[in-house]
Amino acid sequence: MNNKMGYLLKTVRYLCRCSPGPRLPAPTSGRVVQSGRHRDCLENVNCRKLFLNTFPSPRGSPLRFLSQKADVFGAGDEVQQEKSREAAVSEQAPQSSLELEKLEGDVQSFRVKAVLGQNEQFFNRLHKCACPSDVLDLASESAVSIKQFTNCLTTMWKLVRNMSEDQRRYEKRLIFEHPAFVRLCQQLLRDSRRMTRGDLVFSLHAVVNLGVPQNTLLVQTLLRVCQEKLNQLDNRCMSVLATTLAGMDEDKNVSALQAGLQLLVEQRLPSIRDIFILQNLMKCVGKDAPVFLKKKLEMAVLREIDHVTYPNAHRVFLGLVAMKYCSIPILNACSKKIQENIHDAPFWQLILILEACHSLQYHNVKLFSTVADYVNSVVCLLDKRQIILFLSAFESLGFQPSELMGVLAEKVTEDSEFLDLKSLLIVLRVYSRLNYIPRGQHHLFYETLHSCLNKYLPQISNTELLKAVYSLCILGYLPHHALDQLLKKDNFEELVSGDLYKEKRETMLHSVRTCMELDSPSFMKPAFVPTESFCSLVSVNLRKAREALLELLGDENMFRQNVQLPYEYHIDFEIWMDSDRKKVLQVTAADSHAEISVQRLAFLFVPPSAFCLGTTHPQGKLAMKKRHLSKLGYHVILVLNKKFQELTNEGAVEFLKAKIYPENISPFSEVNLYDNN
């Protein structure tokens, strides 16, 4: 107890030197009775005020506490005074111990309250900062603790995150030029191993997103400390760390941390019930994770799928993209949530969702239709370039939003000045692939696009020119001025020169030349088309169709299969009929002659990808082939092979019978065959 009292007195004297104040007045006469002096003092004097204002100066008399209840004796009362002194000594020890503990507690409480007050003042000022420079100015003035430094970094990142791209670049430059930012980073480097787990991961997240280079000592040190404290991270910290690593380049420390985090995720997955944490872990796991871990994450998300909100649904889409894992149950549930909350979805999130569907090869016609209808309902609020971005996203999915495409066609026809070269190439690609022809004004629409293309001819590259011309040719429009420039000797030789895309460009050039011949107004339907049949080379997917035709027509000479036509066109089956399409004629090698009364049927068994998603509307290449075969004298019949293969043998025969003899009514109609439900 004596040691404790001595320590307290030293503390009090130190505080006296630091905060000098007025002295306590000395008693004028008599002695102060020691009994109960601290108790009486604490009852009647505010201890905080006493520490601040009533300590004597260092050179003053010893510290004394004056009790208001103490008796002051005269010189003649020695006996009574001695008795009182003995009583005081007998009570002093236990009472002094208790009172000193209370006094020490009050000192500590005062210090804690002072620190809390400073923190509260600091964070109030931090909350009012409007830009990162304000945060750095505050940090240079007031920040003293690791928690304050960490909050300065995270606040700067939150402010920067909500800025436009140009403003973000400007503010980041100001941050790196500010002298306080260097000192703040140095402080983080010194204190990295003394940080709490939350401060550690949030500091790393903020530093990386503010643009501090990954190869700096600060970032690498924080990564190493995260490795050391990995097992101490709770689920929230693990989620923040996963988000940070997902945006970093691979290096030794990042790879080691990702590997450790994968093991930690696998260990803790059964206990994680937070969908927000799960979606961040999906991003961190990445495409290279083992399949069993992806399946575990899938099951963990499905356990919490009923608690998914719209923001969660959007992030889960992105998480699955990061893993390159198409989970149909998760995507269906998230799609339903997105459809229910479509009116709350920002423009850029809908674009990301459509791009995620393309990456995952996830085709949900109901989701795409809902998005297209919503965008069409608010099209007056969108910029024309935003409409183009939506159409580009739909085109990558093979989905035709016809109403939205009609709206943009009208806007382009009215005023095409907004179309720069990049936008023009996107519009040409979208409308040609999805085979959209505006009703009643298609020629004017094509003329407008052609005029825009002519404007950019002096600056367009040969590859871009080929793409633009190819798109217009698929739509059946020949841009003569652009064709003349494309087929110049120098430009043509550059296009057919050898590189990775040579074969693709040669295919496009062949299609352009074919269109120049067959789509020309001067082209006349030939009386005779040279053909070649390869009966022995029948695809496995066409065996069912061949057997159905044999059963229906009774003889192999009644049809030809695997027929090669001019212009490198190919048809699966060819049937000859009379002009009324009531009788099938025998087809042999000797019959390769022109007969006006003969009508030729061309059957094309095509995959679903050849049609716009969810419809029987052919996409651009198939539409061009059908148009050209018609120019060559064929009546083209398109059959969705996947659905045809699902028919029974009897159903397949009935379906082909309805196609060959149009007067026949069959339950296996085209509507039933193409019904996607």
XYZ file of C-alpha atoms in Angstrom:
677
model
C 0.000 0.000 0.000
C 2.863 2.358 0.767
C 4.270 1.772 -2.731
C 0.876 2.541 -4.219
C 0.537 5.750 -2.207
C 4.040 6.764 -3.234
C 3.290 6.171 -6.907
C 0.105 8.240 -6.664
C 1.915 11.133 -4.996
C 4.556 11.114 -7.749
C 1.774 11.197 -10.345
C 0.088 14.103 -8.616
C 3.369 16.069 -8.387
C 4.007 15.442 -12.107
C 0.558 16.760 -12.954
C 1.220 19.739 -10.736
C 4.297 20.615 -12.773
C 2.416 20.190 -16.040
C -0.666 22.159 -14.969
C 0.279 24.761 -12.392
C -2.580 26.462 -10.627
C -3.350 28.516 -7.533
C -2.158 27.213 -4.238
C -4.340 25.928 -1.516
C -4.325 28.392 1.412
C -2.463 27.119 4.454
C -4.347 26.863 7.751
C -3.950 29.938 9.885
C -3.868 28.189 13.217
C -3.895 24.768 14.742
C -3.359 21.484 12.933
C -5.342 19.597 10.370
C -6.625 16.319 11.720
C -5.555 13.518 9.405
C -8.565 11.278 10.052
C -11.016 11.168 7.111
C -9.273 13.931 5.150
C -9.484 12.298 1.710
C -13.054 11.164 2.208
C -14.204 14.628 3.194
C -12.300 16.193 0.314
C -13.903 13.879 -2.281
C -17.331 14.517 -0.871
C -17.089 18.284 -1.132
C -14.600 19.099 -3.900
C -14.880 18.175 -7.614
C -11.823 16.028 -8.285
C -11.492 17.070 -11.945
C -11.450 20.766 -11.035
C -9.018 20.015 -8.250
C -6.527 18.432 -10.640
C -6.809 21.233 -13.104
C -6.958 24.277 -10.895
C -5.894 23.651 -7.300
C -2.519 21.947 -7.415
C 0.270 23.999 -5.777
C 3.250 25.135 -7.785
C 6.417 22.985 -7.790
C 8.167 25.290 -5.383
C 5.241 25.653 -3.011
C 4.535 23.906 0.275
C 3.644 20.224 0.385
C 0.199 19.289 -0.941
C -2.502 19.313 1.680
C -6.219 18.611 1.338
C -8.293 20.803 3.705
C -11.259 18.963 5.173
C -14.322 21.051 5.777
C -15.234 18.800 8.678
C -11.827 18.922 10.446
C -11.690 20.472 13.930
C -9.072 23.148 14.714
C -7.746 22.980 18.320
C -6.213 25.597 20.532
C -2.863 25.424 22.360
C -4.337 24.298 25.727
C -6.140 21.212 24.453
C -3.126 18.834 24.289
C -4.786 15.789 25.903
C -7.873 15.824 23.724
C -5.695 16.524 20.678
C -3.464 13.490 21.386
C -6.476 11.180 21.699
C -7.819 12.376 18.394
C -4.423 11.791 16.749
C -4.341 8.168 18.018
C -7.840 7.528 16.674
C -6.849 8.938 13.300
C -3.785 6.713 13.042
C -5.861 3.621 13.805
C -8.345 4.393 10.955
C -5.963 5.868 8.395
C -4.638 2.722 6.678
C -7.813 1.071 5.352
C -9.564 4.344 4.511
C -6.540 5.781 2.681
C -6.212 2.659 0.495
C -9.835 2.830 -0.656
C -9.732 6.548 -1.263
C -6.485 6.358 -3.250
C -7.998 3.699 -5.509
C -11.014 5.920 -6.103
C -8.758 8.869 -6.796
C -6.636 6.864 -9.225
C -9.784 5.684 -11.025
C -10.995 9.237 -11.382
C -7.664 10.273 -12.893
C -7.881 7.442 -15.438
C -11.534 8.257 -16.190
C -10.611 11.871 -16.793
C -7.903 10.879 -19.246
C -10.223 8.483 -21.125
C -12.923 11.125 -21.375
C -10.404 13.629 -22.673
C -9.241 11.195 -25.382
C -12.826 10.330 -26.319
C -13.655 13.992 -26.588
C -10.702 14.584 -28.883
C -11.674 11.572 -31.035
C -15.270 12.719 -31.272
C -14.166 16.187 -32.325
C -11.760 14.728 -34.903
C -14.311 12.398 -36.486
C -16.932 15.156 -36.598
C -14.505 17.307 -38.558
C -13.555 14.335 -40.739
C -17.207 13.733 -41.586
C -17.513 17.318 -42.832
C -14.577 17.063 -45.249
C -15.730 17.626 -48.835
C -12.619 16.525 -50.732
C -9.476 14.430 -50.127
C -7.330 17.551 -49.664
C -9.526 18.600 -46.724
C -8.956 15.179 -45.175
C -5.177 15.488 -45.550
C -5.204 18.992 -44.067
C -7.100 17.652 -41.063
C -4.720 14.690 -40.745
C -1.700 16.995 -40.667
C -3.314 19.079 -37.919
C -5.019 16.575 -35.626
C -4.470 12.896 -36.498
C -2.418 11.129 -33.841
C -3.717 7.545 -33.606
C -3.696 4.600 -35.999
C -7.494 4.583 -36.028
C -7.539 8.197 -37.150
C -4.986 7.587 -39.900
C -6.991 4.611 -41.171
C -10.234 6.572 -41.199
C -8.528 9.374 -43.118
C -7.557 6.905 -45.851
C -10.984 5.271 -46.096
C -12.717 8.661 -46.146
C -10.494 9.811 -49.008
C -11.351 6.679 -50.981
C -15.095 7.139 -50.372
C -14.888 10.725 -51.606
C -12.864 9.780 -54.684
C -15.084 6.808 -55.518
C -18.158 8.984 -56.044
C -16.430 11.355 -58.483
C -16.427 11.329 -62.257
C -13.473 9.780 -64.035
C -11.836 13.099 -64.914
C -12.343 14.546 -61.452
C -11.036 11.341 -59.928
C -7.778 11.586 -61.850
C -7.366 15.224 -60.821
C -8.034 14.536 -57.126
C -5.647 11.572 -57.069
C -2.910 13.795 -58.441
C -3.588 16.320 -55.660
C -3.458 13.552 -53.073
C -0.036 12.346 -54.155
C 1.300 15.898 -54.255
C 0.045 16.725 -50.743
C 2.879 16.538 -48.142
C 0.558 15.088 -45.496
C -0.116 12.013 -47.641
C 3.557 11.022 -47.542
C 3.644 11.380 -43.750
C 0.411 9.408 -43.455
C 1.850 6.548 -45.524
C 5.044 6.590 -43.455
C 2.976 6.366 -40.282
C 1.082 3.376 -41.676
C 4.351 1.708 -42.588
C 5.736 2.151 -39.060
C 2.545 1.027 -37.309
C 1.461 -1.752 -39.677
C 2.248 -4.578 -37.262
C 0.464 -2.854 -34.382
C -2.763 -2.305 -36.293
C -5.982 -4.064 -35.461
C -7.217 -6.482 -38.098
C -9.937 -4.067 -39.224
C -7.590 -1.095 -39.559
C -5.119 -3.295 -41.439
C -7.455 -4.563 -44.165
C -9.288 -1.255 -44.603
C -5.989 0.609 -44.902
C -4.796 -1.827 -47.572
C -8.113 -1.508 -49.422
C -7.979 2.303 -49.386
C -4.296 2.546 -50.322
C -4.702 0.202 -53.306
C -7.837 1.922 -54.585
C -6.309 5.379 -54.224
C -3.660 4.287 -56.703
C -0.572 3.673 -54.593
C 1.570 1.406 -56.827
C 1.438 -2.245 -55.904
C 5.227 -2.644 -55.921
C 5.783 0.007 -53.244
C 7.146 -0.911 -49.830
C 3.909 0.242 -48.163
C 1.581 -2.039 -50.150
C 3.933 -5.022 -49.969
C 4.379 -4.557 -46.215
C 0.618 -4.433 -45.652
C 0.243 -7.600 -47.739
C 2.887 -9.370 -45.645
C 1.264 -8.308 -42.375
C -2.092 -9.553 -43.709
C -0.442 -12.924 -44.314
C 0.844 -12.982 -40.738
C -2.566 -12.101 -39.287
C -4.674 -14.081 -41.744
C -6.004 -16.531 -39.158
C -7.038 -13.623 -36.914
C -9.345 -12.075 -39.537
C -13.058 -12.290 -38.923
C -15.508 -12.844 -41.775
C -15.980 -9.136 -42.440
C -12.250 -8.473 -42.654
C -11.869 -11.535 -44.832
C -14.515 -10.099 -47.178
C -12.753 -6.718 -47.420
C -9.415 -8.408 -48.075
C -10.991 -10.589 -50.773
C -12.404 -7.514 -52.510
C -9.002 -5.820 -52.416
C -7.098 -8.802 -53.801
C -9.611 -9.220 -56.631
C -8.509 -5.878 -58.059
C -4.752 -6.398 -57.725
C -2.218 -7.816 -60.150
C -0.614 -11.137 -59.396
C 2.703 -11.159 -57.547
C 4.280 -13.384 -54.907
C 2.592 -11.758 -51.918
C -0.795 -11.479 -53.607
C -0.682 -15.096 -54.796
C 0.370 -16.343 -51.353
C -2.398 -14.346 -49.692
C -4.996 -15.573 -52.185
C -3.941 -19.177 -51.599
C -4.182 -18.731 -47.843
C -7.517 -16.979 -48.168
C -8.884 -19.835 -50.271
C -7.992 -22.297 -47.515
C -9.592 -20.010 -44.935
C -12.730 -19.664 -47.058
C -13.014 -23.427 -47.428
C -12.662 -23.839 -43.666
C -15.191 -21.172 -42.695
C -17.813 -21.532 -45.445
C -20.237 -23.634 -43.352
C -20.413 -20.874 -40.733
C -20.841 -17.892 -43.099
C -24.448 -16.747 -43.352
C -23.914 -13.252 -44.771
C -24.662 -13.016 -48.507
C -22.589 -9.832 -48.756
C -19.505 -11.653 -47.484
C -20.170 -14.632 -49.758
C -20.394 -12.498 -52.895
C -17.047 -10.848 -52.082
C -15.443 -14.230 -51.466
C -16.672 -15.373 -54.872
C -14.683 -12.541 -56.461
C -11.541 -13.457 -54.535
C -11.730 -17.184 -55.252
C -11.499 -16.411 -58.956
C -11.610 -18.548 -62.072
C -8.576 -20.658 -61.105
C -10.128 -22.031 -57.919
C -10.796 -25.789 -57.798
C -14.270 -26.854 -58.881
C -15.120 -28.336 -55.477
C -14.556 -24.931 -53.832
C -16.766 -23.227 -56.415
C -19.483 -25.786 -55.715
C -19.158 -25.173 -51.964
C -19.581 -21.452 -52.547
C -22.581 -22.172 -54.759
C -24.236 -24.226 -52.015
C -23.474 -21.539 -49.411
C -25.127 -18.885 -51.595
C -28.138 -21.121 -52.278
C -28.631 -21.534 -48.507
C -29.068 -17.760 -48.229
C -30.788 -17.194 -51.580
C -34.099 -16.237 -49.937
C -32.393 -13.251 -48.277
C -30.948 -11.855 -51.504
C -31.797 -8.204 -52.204
C -31.433 -6.394 -55.517
C -27.921 -5.037 -54.740
C -26.908 -8.541 -53.644
C -28.309 -10.032 -56.858
C -26.264 -7.639 -58.986
C -23.059 -8.427 -57.077
C -23.690 -12.178 -57.175
C -23.833 -11.938 -60.978
C -20.421 -10.267 -60.945
C -19.093 -12.823 -58.451
C -20.068 -15.701 -60.725
C -18.364 -13.924 -63.626
C -15.184 -13.618 -61.547
C -15.315 -17.373 -60.867
C -16.359 -18.170 -64.459
C -18.982 -20.439 -62.973
C -22.505 -20.538 -64.405
C -24.860 -21.613 -61.620
C -28.335 -21.726 -63.171
C -30.239 -21.942 -59.813
C -28.434 -18.873 -58.452
C -28.790 -16.929 -61.711
C -32.501 -17.728 -61.969
C -33.148 -16.559 -58.406
C -31.110 -13.377 -58.887
C -32.803 -12.692 -62.231
C -36.195 -12.883 -60.547
C -35.065 -10.398 -57.900
C -33.744 -8.035 -60.590
C -37.027 -8.211 -62.514
C -38.978 -7.389 -59.353
C -36.814 -4.326 -58.671
C -36.084 -3.228 -62.237
C -37.340 0.324 -61.575
C -34.672 0.813 -58.886
C -31.803 -0.318 -61.115
C -29.312 2.314 -62.297
C -28.399 2.427 -65.963
C -24.823 1.190 -65.529
C -25.868 -1.778 -63.359
C -28.237 -3.070 -66.035
C -25.415 -2.863 -68.575
C -23.141 -4.856 -66.230
C -25.849 -7.478 -65.702
C -26.289 -7.950 -69.454
C -22.523 -8.198 -69.925
C -22.367 -10.758 -67.094
C -25.041 -12.846 -68.840
C -22.920 -12.798 -71.986
C -19.781 -13.862 -70.086
C -21.632 -16.726 -68.377
C -23.540 -17.737 -71.540
C -26.725 -17.368 -69.507
C -29.787 -16.859 -71.721
C -32.901 -15.751 -69.854
C -35.404 -14.361 -72.362
C -37.755 -13.152 -69.631
C -34.980 -11.153 -67.934
C -33.812 -9.627 -71.225
C -37.377 -8.729 -72.210
C -37.970 -7.063 -68.833
C -34.798 -4.992 -69.153
C -35.611 -4.049 -72.760
C -39.175 -3.013 -71.862
C -37.945 -0.914 -68.926
C -35.271 0.822 -71.007
C -37.827 1.500 -73.721
C -40.188 3.025 -71.146
C -37.530 5.509 -69.977
C -35.840 6.008 -73.347
C -36.710 9.718 -73.301
C -34.459 10.106 -70.236
C -31.489 8.368 -71.826
C -28.740 9.808 -73.934
C -28.497 8.412 -77.465
C -25.101 6.900 -76.677
C -26.601 5.120 -73.670
C -29.200 3.558 -75.980
C -26.361 2.408 -78.232
C -24.592 0.792 -75.255
C -27.767 -1.111 -74.367
C -28.196 -2.297 -77.940
C -24.567 -3.412 -78.056
C -25.079 -5.456 -74.876
C -28.245 -7.042 -76.295
C -26.465 -7.794 -79.589
C -23.756 -9.753 -77.786
C -26.549 -11.910 -76.328
C -28.254 -12.402 -79.686
C -31.433 -10.786 -78.318
C -33.388 -8.354 -80.501
C -35.127 -5.528 -78.566
C -37.197 -4.492 -81.586
C -38.968 -1.491 -80.024
C -35.733 0.014 -78.736
C -34.054 -0.543 -82.108
C -36.962 1.197 -83.806
C -36.596 4.200 -81.496
C -32.881 4.563 -82.242
C -33.485 4.167 -85.985
C -35.896 7.120 -85.820
C -33.391 9.230 -83.877
C -30.615 8.414 -86.347
C -32.827 9.259 -89.307
C -33.875 12.585 -87.752
C -30.376 13.656 -86.724
C -27.211 11.609 -87.243
C -24.717 14.233 -86.074
C -24.248 12.479 -82.721
C -22.806 9.400 -84.437
C -19.037 9.366 -84.156
C -17.088 6.629 -85.938
C -17.142 4.260 -82.959
C -20.894 4.670 -82.458
C -21.520 4.255 -86.180
C -19.634 0.948 -86.282
C -21.604 -0.311 -83.255
C -24.937 0.631 -84.830
C -24.011 -1.097 -88.100
C -22.897 -4.236 -86.279
C -26.017 -4.392 -84.073
C -28.576 -3.873 -86.837
C -26.857 -6.258 -89.244
C -26.344 -9.117 -86.801
C -29.843 -8.872 -85.323
C -31.272 -8.420 -88.840
C -33.493 -5.502 -87.901
C -35.140 -3.648 -90.773
C -37.033 -0.491 -89.689
C -40.627 -0.550 -90.843
C -41.488 1.816 -93.670
C -38.237 3.773 -93.566
C -35.491 1.219 -93.935
C -34.128 2.721 -97.152
C -33.879 6.181 -95.564
C -32.205 4.647 -92.501
C -29.618 2.856 -94.651
C -28.983 6.017 -96.679
C -28.343 7.950 -93.455
C -25.844 5.366 -92.225
C -24.161 5.345 -95.644
C -23.863 9.129 -95.549
C -22.261 8.978 -92.089
C -19.823 6.331 -93.324
C -18.810 8.476 -96.304
C -18.023 11.319 -93.906
C -15.452 9.145 -92.091
C -13.863 7.549 -95.191
C -10.740 9.764 -95.099
C -9.866 8.655 -91.568
C -11.229 5.117 -91.287
C -8.882 2.133 -91.249
C -9.209 -0.615 -93.850
C -10.340 -3.166 -91.261
C -13.034 -0.836 -89.908
C -14.116 -0.027 -93.453
C -14.471 -3.738 -94.209
C -16.609 -4.235 -91.096
C -18.856 -1.298 -92.000
C -19.324 -2.395 -95.617
C -19.891 -6.007 -94.559
C -22.638 -4.928 -92.136
C -24.465 -2.887 -94.781
C -24.169 -5.750 -97.288
C -25.706 -8.207 -94.807
C -28.677 -5.839 -94.569
C -28.954 -5.949 -98.365
C -27.678 -2.437 -99.012
C -24.673 -1.779 -101.259
C -22.636 1.327 -100.231
C -21.025 2.015 -103.611
C -18.649 4.807 -102.584
C -17.302 2.811 -99.632
C -17.037 -0.318 -101.824
C -14.894 1.547 -104.335
C -12.443 2.565 -101.617
C -12.446 -0.900 -100.022
C -11.583 -2.719 -103.254
C -8.704 -0.491 -104.251
C -5.620 -2.574 -104.873
C -3.557 -1.297 -101.937
C -6.392 -1.572 -99.450
C -7.389 -5.036 -100.659
C -3.832 -6.370 -100.449
C -3.506 -5.083 -96.891
C -6.700 -6.876 -95.871
C -5.598 -10.250 -97.243
C -2.087 -10.033 -95.773
C -1.224 -12.708 -93.256
C -1.975 -12.309 -89.549
C -4.245 -13.878 -86.958
C -7.440 -12.426 -88.467
C -6.633 -13.023 -92.129
C -9.100 -15.908 -92.527
C -11.920 -13.930 -90.929
C -11.305 -10.943 -93.214
C -11.201 -13.193 -96.279
C -14.596 -14.653 -95.308
C -16.025 -11.155 -94.933
C -14.590 -10.106 -98.310
C -16.139 -13.179 -99.945
C -19.553 -12.249 -98.487
C -19.162 -8.685 -99.746
C -18.350 -9.897 -103.282
C -21.322 -12.291 -103.195
C -23.631 -9.461 -102.146
C -22.270 -7.249 -104.922
C -23.363 -9.884 -107.450
C -26.588 -11.308 -106.037
C -28.009 -8.109 -104.468
C -27.270 -5.974 -107.486
C -30.415 -4.663 -109.214
C -29.077 -6.030 -112.514
C -28.880 -9.637 -111.227
C -31.289 -12.034 -112.952
C -32.392 -15.390 -111.523
C -30.460 -18.082 -113.401
C -32.353 -20.714 -115.340
C -29.784 -23.311 -114.283
C -27.811 -23.540 -111.064
C -24.859 -25.959 -111.069
C -24.956 -28.150 -107.968
C -22.977 -31.002 -106.471
C -24.293 -33.570 -104.009
C -22.237 -35.465 -101.419
C -24.629 -38.178 -100.251
C -22.020 -40.085 -98.286
C -21.140 -37.104 -96.095
C -24.296 -36.876 -93.998
C -23.930 -35.257 -90.615
C -24.920 -37.271 -87.542
C -27.369 -34.508 -86.635
C -29.163 -34.970 -89.969
C -29.698 -38.743 -89.837
C -33.079 -38.345 -88.190
C -34.193 -35.928 -90.926
C -32.910 -38.292 -93.651
C -34.807 -41.254 -92.184
C -37.979 -39.150 -91.899
C -37.695 -38.072 -95.569
C -37.161 -41.687 -96.654
C -40.257 -42.763 -94.768
C -42.272 -39.841 -96.149
C -41.126 -39.918 -99.806
C -40.276 -43.626 -100.075
C -37.165 -43.328 -102.259
C -33.695 -41.801 -102.005
C -34.081 -40.445 -105.545
C -36.836 -38.128 -104.381
C -34.395 -35.812 -102.558
C -30.742 -34.870 -102.467
C -28.674 -34.238 -99.396
C -25.568 -32.202 -98.589
C -25.833 -30.115 -101.766
C -23.085 -27.635 -102.654
C -24.122 -24.500 -104.582
C -22.221 -21.643 -106.230
C -20.874 -18.830 -104.037
C -19.882 -21.485 -101.474
C -23.452 -21.922 -100.269
C -24.566 -25.272 -98.908
C -28.003 -26.775 -98.264
C -28.807 -29.860 -96.203
C -31.634 -31.301 -98.336
C -33.037 -30.383 -101.751
C -36.478 -31.451 -102.984
C -38.030 -30.743 -106.390
C -41.784 -30.229 -106.759
C -44.209 -29.127 -109.380
C -45.208 -25.491 -109.540
C -48.322 -26.087 -107.399
C -46.296 -27.909 -104.709
C -48.612 -30.878 -104.800
C -46.244 -33.492 -106.174
C -42.636 -34.326 -105.392
C -40.503 -34.916 -108.498
C -37.703 -37.415 -108.794
C -34.236 -35.882 -108.520
C -31.351 -37.632 -110.310
C -28.075 -36.581 -111.858
C -29.746 -36.572 -115.280
C -32.368 -34.156 -114.052
C -29.886 -31.315 -113.726
C -31.582 -29.197 -116.324
C -33.781 -26.175 -116.339
C -37.513 -26.705 -116.103
C -39.727 -23.710 -115.599
C -42.406 -25.802 -113.907
C -40.060 -27.121 -111.216
C -39.984 -25.521 -107.765
C -36.926 -26.304 -105.680
C -37.108 -26.562 -101.883
C -33.984 -26.031 -99.784
C -34.068 -27.391 -96.223
C -31.606 -25.793 -93.788
C -31.305 -27.432 -90.371
C -29.735 -24.709 -88.238
C -28.672 -24.355 -84.573
C -30.498 -22.027 -82.115
C -27.621 -19.543 -82.302
C -28.595 -18.755 -85.911
C -31.850 -17.164 -84.678
C -32.421 -14.172 -82.454
C -32.818 -15.420 -78.900
C -36.299 -16.709 -78.099
C -37.631 -16.220 -81.638
C -37.589 -17.760 -85.121
C -36.242 -14.511 -86.555
C -32.996 -15.351 -88.402
C -29.864 -13.407 -87.558
C -27.923 -11.485 -90.177
C -25.786 -14.204 -91.775
C -28.655 -16.677 -92.008
C -30.977 -13.980 -93.361
C -28.397 -13.105 -96.032
C -28.058 -16.777 -97.020
C -31.823 -17.185 -97.221
C -32.084 -14.048 -99.389
C -29.357 -15.231 -101.732
C -30.807 -18.746 -102.070
C -34.105 -17.144 -102.998
C -32.259 -15.150 -105.665
C -30.915 -18.472 -106.983
C -34.445 -19.859 -107.290
C -34.925 -21.816 -104.046
C -37.777 -21.758 -101.589
C -35.933 -21.877 -98.277
C -37.318 -23.742 -95.246
C -35.530 -23.131 -91.941
C -35.673 -25.841 -89.278
C -34.392 -25.457 -85.731
C -32.411 -28.695 -85.513
C -32.271 -28.891 -81.714
C -36.062 -28.912 -81.420
C -36.397 -31.226 -84.396
C -34.170 -33.806 -82.687
C -36.529 -33.795 -79.684
C -39.493 -34.932 -81.836
C -40.496 -38.559 -82.038
C -39.981 -40.333 -85.368
C -43.670 -39.995 -86.139
C -43.596 -36.323 -85.188
C -40.567 -35.688 -87.393
C -42.352 -37.216 -90.409
C -45.475 -35.141 -89.765
C -43.436 -31.957 -89.371
C -41.605 -32.436 -92.707
C -44.860 -33.371 -94.413
C -46.383 -30.057 -93.287
C -43.377 -28.190 -94.658
C -43.323 -29.955 -98.022
C -47.099 -29.942 -98.603
C -48.334 -26.588 -97.249
C -52.003 -27.518 -97.632
C -51.586 -30.223 -94.970
C -52.417 -29.202 -91.397
C -50.252 -30.966 -88.860
C -50.211 -30.836 -85.046
C -46.418 -30.571 -85.334
C -46.548 -27.055 -86.715
C -43.785 -24.499 -86.761
C -45.263 -22.821 -83.699
C -44.972 -25.997 -81.664
C -41.472 -26.714 -82.929
C -40.109 -23.314 -81.985
C -41.948 -22.948 -78.700
C -39.165 -22.155 -76.209
C -41.357 -22.775 -73.196
